[in-house]
Amino acid sequence: QYSLIKDVVSSLKRHRMHEQQFTHHPLLVLSNFGLQQIQVKLMASMFQNMFPSINVHRVNLNSIKRCLLISYDAETQLLDFRHYSVKVVPVGMSKGLKKLLQEKFPNMSRLEDISELL
């Protein structure tokens, strides 16, 4: 079973797809591939070699825009393939400061000073 991209996009409330998502390779997550069967090891190796490995010590978190989750169900012998869009957002700060950090300029007409926003 599969879904077409036009069906996925039409079902989204807020559509987030832009070219910058595809400039870097996705973060690959393999689930339930630890079985000792040779065909499962071969599938895991194939998926790992489809995408370059990520050096966790050197990677810039802002460059990771997508996550690819592949899960294997041993009972049904089916693969679940999920492709997620990842957005890094600041947490633990005021709404106005978040907008400034995301390069969105808030409406400051009600404020007399920038300190009121922060």
mmCIF file of C-alpha atoms in Angstrom:
data_model
loop_
_atom_site.group_PDB
_atom_site.id
_atom_site.type_symbol
_atom_site.label_atom_id
_atom_site.label_comp_id
_atom_site.label_asym_id
_atom_site.label_seq_id
_atom_site.Cartn_x
_atom_site.Cartn_y
_atom_site.Cartn_z
ATOM 1 C CA GLN A 1 0.000 0.000 0.000
ATOM 2 C CA TYR A 2 1.194 3.524 -0.682
ATOM 3 C CA SER A 3 -0.004 7.109 -0.869
ATOM 4 C CA LEU A 4 0.699 9.542 -3.673
ATOM 5 C CA ILE A 5 2.383 12.838 -2.790
ATOM 6 C CA LYS A 6 -0.594 14.825 -4.103
ATOM 7 C CA ASP A 7 -2.874 12.933 -1.682
ATOM 8 C CA VAL A 8 -0.535 13.559 1.239
ATOM 9 C CA VAL A 9 -0.182 17.274 0.444
ATOM 10 C CA SER A 10 -3.941 17.725 0.008
ATOM 11 C CA SER A 11 -4.601 16.149 3.423
ATOM 12 C CA LEU A 12 -2.214 18.498 5.273
ATOM 13 C CA LYS A 13 -3.583 21.485 7.147
ATOM 14 C CA ARG A 14 -0.347 23.451 6.751
ATOM 15 C CA HIS A 15 1.669 22.404 3.755
ATOM 16 C CA ARG A 16 5.446 22.713 4.354
ATOM 17 C CA MET A 17 7.469 21.742 1.335
ATOM 18 C CA HIS A 18 10.339 23.770 -0.049
ATOM 19 C CA GLU A 19 13.563 23.172 -1.966
ATOM 20 C CA GLN A 20 15.800 23.558 1.099
ATOM 21 C CA GLN A 21 14.387 20.328 2.522
ATOM 22 C CA PHE A 22 16.121 18.369 -0.199
ATOM 23 C CA THR A 23 19.571 20.005 -0.119
ATOM 24 C CA HIS A 24 20.801 17.590 2.576
ATOM 25 C CA HIS A 25 20.236 13.880 2.984
ATOM 26 C CA PRO A 26 17.667 12.705 5.552
ATOM 27 C CA LEU A 27 18.293 11.270 8.982
ATOM 28 C CA LEU A 28 17.736 7.524 8.523
ATOM 29 C CA VAL A 29 16.100 5.563 11.355
ATOM 30 C CA LEU A 30 15.866 1.780 10.994
ATOM 31 C CA SER A 31 13.563 -0.014 13.414
ATOM 32 C CA ASN A 32 13.383 -3.781 14.106
ATOM 33 C CA PHE A 33 16.229 -4.709 11.758
ATOM 34 C CA GLY A 34 18.244 -6.480 14.503
ATOM 35 C CA LEU A 35 17.088 -9.960 13.508
ATOM 36 C CA GLN A 36 19.674 -12.551 12.515
ATOM 37 C CA GLN A 37 17.976 -13.559 9.262
ATOM 38 C CA ILE A 38 20.168 -12.915 6.229
ATOM 39 C CA GLN A 39 17.420 -11.191 4.215
ATOM 40 C CA VAL A 40 16.751 -8.712 7.061
ATOM 41 C CA LYS A 41 20.475 -7.917 7.336
ATOM 42 C CA LEU A 42 20.607 -7.435 3.568
ATOM 43 C CA MET A 43 17.644 -5.023 3.631
ATOM 44 C CA ALA A 44 19.195 -3.026 6.500
ATOM 45 C CA SER A 45 22.513 -2.812 4.656
ATOM 46 C CA MET A 46 20.758 -1.719 1.462
ATOM 47 C CA PHE A 47 18.870 1.094 3.225
ATOM 48 C CA GLN A 48 22.005 2.248 5.078
ATOM 49 C CA ASN A 49 23.946 2.451 1.825
ATOM 50 C CA MET A 50 21.203 4.400 0.028
ATOM 51 C CA PHE A 51 21.912 7.455 2.199
ATOM 52 C CA PRO A 52 25.253 8.846 3.403
ATOM 53 C CA SER A 53 25.997 8.324 7.080
ATOM 54 C CA ILE A 54 25.743 11.307 9.420
ATOM 55 C CA ASN A 55 28.605 12.167 11.745
ATOM 56 C CA VAL A 56 26.752 13.008 14.968
ATOM 57 C CA HIS A 57 29.706 15.004 16.338
ATOM 58 C CA ARG A 58 29.946 17.322 13.335
ATOM 59 C CA VAL A 59 26.388 17.590 12.048
ATOM 60 C CA ASN A 60 24.634 20.951 12.184
ATOM 61 C CA LEU A 61 21.133 20.276 13.537
ATOM 62 C CA ASN A 62 19.706 23.086 11.419
ATOM 63 C CA SER A 63 20.803 21.244 8.263
ATOM 64 C CA ILE A 64 18.646 18.179 9.026
ATOM 65 C CA LYS A 65 15.295 18.914 7.426
ATOM 66 C CA ARG A 66 13.951 15.387 6.898
ATOM 67 C CA CYS A 67 13.768 12.090 8.764
ATOM 68 C CA LEU A 68 13.232 8.750 7.070
ATOM 69 C CA LEU A 69 11.812 5.986 9.283
ATOM 70 C CA ILE A 70 11.833 2.422 7.994
ATOM 71 C CA SER A 71 10.313 -0.170 10.309
ATOM 72 C CA TYR A 72 10.255 -3.927 9.713
ATOM 73 C CA ASP A 73 7.452 -6.114 11.070
ATOM 74 C CA ALA A 74 8.779 -9.685 11.409
ATOM 75 C CA GLU A 75 5.324 -11.276 11.733
ATOM 76 C CA THR A 76 3.852 -9.864 8.537
ATOM 77 C CA GLN A 77 7.246 -9.347 6.834
ATOM 78 C CA LEU A 78 6.180 -5.856 5.780
ATOM 79 C CA LEU A 79 8.142 -2.612 5.766
ATOM 80 C CA ASP A 80 6.649 0.658 7.003
ATOM 81 C CA PHE A 81 8.250 3.575 5.203
ATOM 82 C CA ARG A 82 7.634 7.046 6.674
ATOM 83 C CA HIS A 83 9.182 10.299 5.503
ATOM 84 C CA TYR A 84 8.948 13.252 7.901
ATOM 85 C CA SER A 85 9.705 16.921 7.526
ATOM 86 C CA VAL A 86 11.685 18.275 10.496
ATOM 87 C CA LYS A 87 11.578 21.877 11.675
ATOM 88 C CA VAL A 88 13.877 23.147 14.424
ATOM 89 C CA VAL A 89 12.196 25.759 16.614
ATOM 90 C CA PRO A 90 13.479 27.552 19.710
ATOM 91 C CA VAL A 91 11.809 26.697 23.033
ATOM 92 C CA GLY A 92 11.718 28.277 26.473
ATOM 93 C CA MET A 93 11.470 31.901 25.381
ATOM 94 C CA SER A 94 8.824 34.509 24.727
ATOM 95 C CA LYS A 95 6.706 34.425 21.590
ATOM 96 C CA GLY A 96 8.147 37.722 20.347
ATOM 97 C CA LEU A 97 11.741 36.560 20.706
ATOM 98 C CA LYS A 98 10.920 33.301 18.896
ATOM 99 C CA LYS A 99 9.599 35.305 15.949
ATOM 100 C CA LEU A 100 12.766 37.408 15.861
ATOM 101 C CA LEU A 101 14.968 34.302 15.899
ATOM 102 C CA GLN A 102 12.937 32.761 13.084
ATOM 103 C CA GLU A 103 13.364 36.017 11.100
ATOM 104 C CA LYS A 104 9.677 36.862 11.308
ATOM 105 C CA PHE A 105 9.023 40.408 12.406
ATOM 106 C CA PRO A 106 6.255 40.720 15.002
ATOM 107 C CA ASN A 107 3.724 43.528 15.083
ATOM 108 C CA MET A 108 5.243 46.072 17.481
ATOM 109 C CA SER A 109 2.644 48.824 16.991
ATOM 110 C CA ARG A 110 1.262 48.277 20.518
ATOM 111 C CA LEU A 111 4.712 48.446 22.116
ATOM 112 C CA GLU A 112 6.663 51.522 23.098
ATOM 113 C CA ASP A 113 10.058 49.808 23.426
ATOM 114 C CA ILE A 114 11.779 46.645 22.182
ATOM 115 C CA SER A 115 12.258 45.555 25.789
ATOM 116 C CA GLU A 116 8.493 44.992 26.079
ATOM 117 C CA LEU A 117 8.732 42.442 23.281
ATOM 118 C CA LEU A 118 11.613 40.560 24.895
#
